[in-house]
CSV table of C-alpha atoms in Angstrom, one decimal:
chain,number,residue,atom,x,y,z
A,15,UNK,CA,0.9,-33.0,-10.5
A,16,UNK,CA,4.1,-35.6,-10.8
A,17,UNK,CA,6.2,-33.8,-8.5
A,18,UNK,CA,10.0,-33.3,-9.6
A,19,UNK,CA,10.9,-32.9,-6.0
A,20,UNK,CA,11.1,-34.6,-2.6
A,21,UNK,CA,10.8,-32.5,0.7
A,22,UNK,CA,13.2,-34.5,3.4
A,23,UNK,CA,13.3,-33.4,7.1
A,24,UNK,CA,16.4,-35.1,7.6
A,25,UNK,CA,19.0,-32.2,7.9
A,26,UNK,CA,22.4,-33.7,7.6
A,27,UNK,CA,25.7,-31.6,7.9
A,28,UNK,CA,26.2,-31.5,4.3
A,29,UNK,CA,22.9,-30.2,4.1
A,30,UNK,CA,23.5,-27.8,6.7
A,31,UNK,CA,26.9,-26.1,4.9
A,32,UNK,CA,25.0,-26.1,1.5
A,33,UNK,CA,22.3,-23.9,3.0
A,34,UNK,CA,25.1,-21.8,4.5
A,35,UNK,CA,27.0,-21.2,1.4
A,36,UNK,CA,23.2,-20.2,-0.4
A,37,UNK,CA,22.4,-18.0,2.0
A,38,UNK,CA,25.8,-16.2,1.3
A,39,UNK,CA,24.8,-15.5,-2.3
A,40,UNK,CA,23.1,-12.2,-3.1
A,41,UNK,CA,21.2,-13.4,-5.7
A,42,UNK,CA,20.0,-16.5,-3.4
A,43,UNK,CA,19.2,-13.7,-0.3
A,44,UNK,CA,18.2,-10.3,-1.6
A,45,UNK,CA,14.2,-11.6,-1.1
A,46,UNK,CA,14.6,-12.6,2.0
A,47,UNK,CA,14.0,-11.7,5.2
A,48,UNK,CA,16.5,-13.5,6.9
A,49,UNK,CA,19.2,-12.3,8.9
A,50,UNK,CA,21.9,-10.7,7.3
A,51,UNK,CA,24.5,-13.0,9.3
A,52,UNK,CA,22.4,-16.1,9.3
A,53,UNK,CA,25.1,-18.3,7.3
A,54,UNK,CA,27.7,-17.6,9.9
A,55,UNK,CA,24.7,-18.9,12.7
A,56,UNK,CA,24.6,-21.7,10.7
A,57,UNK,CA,28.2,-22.6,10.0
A,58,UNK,CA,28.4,-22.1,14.2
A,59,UNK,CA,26.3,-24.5,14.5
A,60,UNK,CA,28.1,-27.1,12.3
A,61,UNK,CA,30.8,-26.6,14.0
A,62,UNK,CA,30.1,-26.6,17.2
A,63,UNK,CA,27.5,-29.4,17.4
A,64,UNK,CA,29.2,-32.7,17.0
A,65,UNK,CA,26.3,-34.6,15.4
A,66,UNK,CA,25.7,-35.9,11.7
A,67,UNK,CA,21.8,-34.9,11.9
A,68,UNK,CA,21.2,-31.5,12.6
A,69,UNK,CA,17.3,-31.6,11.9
A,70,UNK,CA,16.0,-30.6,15.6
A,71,UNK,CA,18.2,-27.2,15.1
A,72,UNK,CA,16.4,-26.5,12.0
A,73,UNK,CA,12.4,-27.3,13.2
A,74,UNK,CA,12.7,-25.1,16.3
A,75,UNK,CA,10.0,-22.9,15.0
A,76,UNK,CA,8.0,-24.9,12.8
A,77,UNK,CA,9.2,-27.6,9.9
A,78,UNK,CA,12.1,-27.7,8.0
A,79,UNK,CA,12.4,-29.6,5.0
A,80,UNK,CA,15.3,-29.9,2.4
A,81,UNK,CA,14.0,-29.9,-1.1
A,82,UNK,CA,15.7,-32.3,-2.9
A,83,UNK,CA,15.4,-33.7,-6.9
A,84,UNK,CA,14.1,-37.2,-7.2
A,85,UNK,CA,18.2,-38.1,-7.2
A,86,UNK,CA,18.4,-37.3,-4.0
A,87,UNK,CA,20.9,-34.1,-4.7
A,88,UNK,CA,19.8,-31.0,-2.5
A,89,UNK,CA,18.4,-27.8,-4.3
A,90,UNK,CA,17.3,-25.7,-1.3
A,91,UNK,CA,14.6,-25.9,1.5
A,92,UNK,CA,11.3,-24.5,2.4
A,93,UNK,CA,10.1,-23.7,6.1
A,94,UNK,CA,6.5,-23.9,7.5
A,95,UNK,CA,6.0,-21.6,10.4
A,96,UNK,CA,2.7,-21.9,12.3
A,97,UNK,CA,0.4,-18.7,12.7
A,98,UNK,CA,-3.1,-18.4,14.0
A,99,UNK,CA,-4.7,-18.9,11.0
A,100,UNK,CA,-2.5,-21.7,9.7
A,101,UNK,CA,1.0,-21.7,8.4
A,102,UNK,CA,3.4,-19.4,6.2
A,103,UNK,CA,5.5,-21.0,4.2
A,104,UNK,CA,9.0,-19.2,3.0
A,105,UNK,CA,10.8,-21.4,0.1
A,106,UNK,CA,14.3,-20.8,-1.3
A,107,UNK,CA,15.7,-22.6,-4.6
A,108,UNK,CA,19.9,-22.2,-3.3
A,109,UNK,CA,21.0,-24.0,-6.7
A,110,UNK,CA,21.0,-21.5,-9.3
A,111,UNK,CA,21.5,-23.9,-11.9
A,112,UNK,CA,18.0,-25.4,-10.9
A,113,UNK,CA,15.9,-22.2,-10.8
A,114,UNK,CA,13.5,-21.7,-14.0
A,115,UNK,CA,13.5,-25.6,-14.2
A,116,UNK,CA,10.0,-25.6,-11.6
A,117,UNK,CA,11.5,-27.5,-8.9
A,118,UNK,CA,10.1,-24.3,-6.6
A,119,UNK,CA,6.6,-24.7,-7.8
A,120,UNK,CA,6.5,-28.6,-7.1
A,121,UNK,CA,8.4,-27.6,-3.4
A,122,UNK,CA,5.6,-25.3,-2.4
A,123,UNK,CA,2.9,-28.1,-3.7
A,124,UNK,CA,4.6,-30.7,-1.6
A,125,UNK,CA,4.6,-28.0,1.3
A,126,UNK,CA,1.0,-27.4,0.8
A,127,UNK,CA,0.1,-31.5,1.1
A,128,UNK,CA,2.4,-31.3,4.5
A,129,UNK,CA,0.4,-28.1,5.4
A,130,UNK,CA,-2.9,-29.3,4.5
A,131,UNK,CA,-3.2,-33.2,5.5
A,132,UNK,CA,0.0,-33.1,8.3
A,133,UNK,CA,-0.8,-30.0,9.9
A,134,UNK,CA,-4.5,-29.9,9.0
A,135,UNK,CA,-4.3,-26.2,8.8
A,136,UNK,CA,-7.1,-24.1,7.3
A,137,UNK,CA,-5.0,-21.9,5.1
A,138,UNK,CA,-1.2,-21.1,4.2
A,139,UNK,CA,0.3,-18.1,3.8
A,140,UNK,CA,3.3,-16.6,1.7
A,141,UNK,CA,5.0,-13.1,2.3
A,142,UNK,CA,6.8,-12.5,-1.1
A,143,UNK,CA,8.8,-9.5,-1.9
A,144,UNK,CA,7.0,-7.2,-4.3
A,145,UNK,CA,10.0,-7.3,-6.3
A,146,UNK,CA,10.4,-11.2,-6.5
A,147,UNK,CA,8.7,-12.0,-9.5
A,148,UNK,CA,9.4,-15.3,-10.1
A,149,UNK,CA,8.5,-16.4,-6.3
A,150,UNK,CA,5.5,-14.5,-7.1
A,151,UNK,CA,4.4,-16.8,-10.6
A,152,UNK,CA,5.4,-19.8,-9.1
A,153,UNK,CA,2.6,-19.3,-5.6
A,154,UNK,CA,-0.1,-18.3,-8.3
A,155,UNK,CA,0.4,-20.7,-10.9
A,156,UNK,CA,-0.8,-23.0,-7.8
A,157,UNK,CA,-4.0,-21.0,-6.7
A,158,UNK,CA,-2.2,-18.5,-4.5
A,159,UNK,CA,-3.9,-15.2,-4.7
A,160,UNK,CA,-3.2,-12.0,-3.7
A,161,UNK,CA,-4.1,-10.7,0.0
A,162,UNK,CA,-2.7,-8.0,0.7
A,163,UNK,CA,0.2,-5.4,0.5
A,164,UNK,CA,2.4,-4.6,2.7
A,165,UNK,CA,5.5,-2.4,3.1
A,166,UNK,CA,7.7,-4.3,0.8
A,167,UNK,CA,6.1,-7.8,0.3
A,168,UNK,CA,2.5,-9.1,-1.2
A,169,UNK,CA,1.1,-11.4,1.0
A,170,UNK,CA,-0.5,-14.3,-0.9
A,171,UNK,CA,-2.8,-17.1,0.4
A,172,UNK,CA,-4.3,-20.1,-0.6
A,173,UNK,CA,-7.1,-22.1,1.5
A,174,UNK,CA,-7.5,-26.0,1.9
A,175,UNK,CA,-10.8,-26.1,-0.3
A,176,UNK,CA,-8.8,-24.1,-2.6
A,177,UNK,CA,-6.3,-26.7,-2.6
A,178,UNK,CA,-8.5,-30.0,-2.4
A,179,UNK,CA,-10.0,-28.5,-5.6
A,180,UNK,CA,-6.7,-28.1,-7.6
A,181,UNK,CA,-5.0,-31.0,-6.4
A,182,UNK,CA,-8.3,-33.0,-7.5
């Protein structure tokens, strides 16, 4: 797969006030399970941290990564979390204008080689909301299936030998 996006762990500031302004968007949130005030955390943050780099903030609890198009212009950002059997990866497309385009399904392959060959995890996981369609396309169309269900989310998985053998 010629991947259409680059995953940076480099979060600058203007990184970190594009996140906040996508996670004020309805559109952009009503999936997620983020905080409802997790944009005004952020913007906090900006502010109150006099540094250009904010990248430790955002890896506290696993990897951050800014996904970005091969121009370098910032489209959203996809977080690997560790669990005991592996990792979960949660992946937001903040650009609107980029969403159909499959910059999400070449984020969550990139994730998946960070997972995989960085991490060396056994399997990742994704929680998606049951309603999320097009989150839900974009994990299959890469060899996620279909775990379980849960309250409101599907949880989907994908294994490394599952991986090796669609990435070969």
């Amino acid at each position: 797969m010629v991947s259409k996006v680059q995953l940076r762990q480099e979060v600058f500031k203007s990184d970190a006030c594009m996140i906040a302004d996508w996670l004020k968007d309805n559109e952009v949130t009503q999936y997620l399970n983020e905080r409802q005030n997790v944009s005004r955390s952020i913007e906090q943050v900006i502010y109150r941290v006099n540094m250009p780099i904010l990248t430790h903030l955002f890896n506290q609890d696993g990897s951050f990564f800014v996904v970005t198009t091969k121009e370098k212009e910032p489209v959203g950002f996809l977080r690997l979390v560790p669990k005991s059997s592996g990792a979960e990866m949660v992946i937001v497309i903040g650009d609107k204008d980029k969403w159909g385009k499959g910059l999400g399904t070449n984020a969550i392959f990139e994730g998946l080689k960070h997972a995989f060959f960085n991490w060396r995890v056994d399997e990742v996981v994704a929680k998606i909301h049951c309603k999320n369609k097009r989150s839900q396309r974009a994990f299959k169309r890469l060899g996620f299936t279909e775990d379980k269900e849960l309250a409101k989310e599907i949880q989907y998985s994908i294994s490394m030998n599952e991986f090796l053998q669609l990435a070969s």
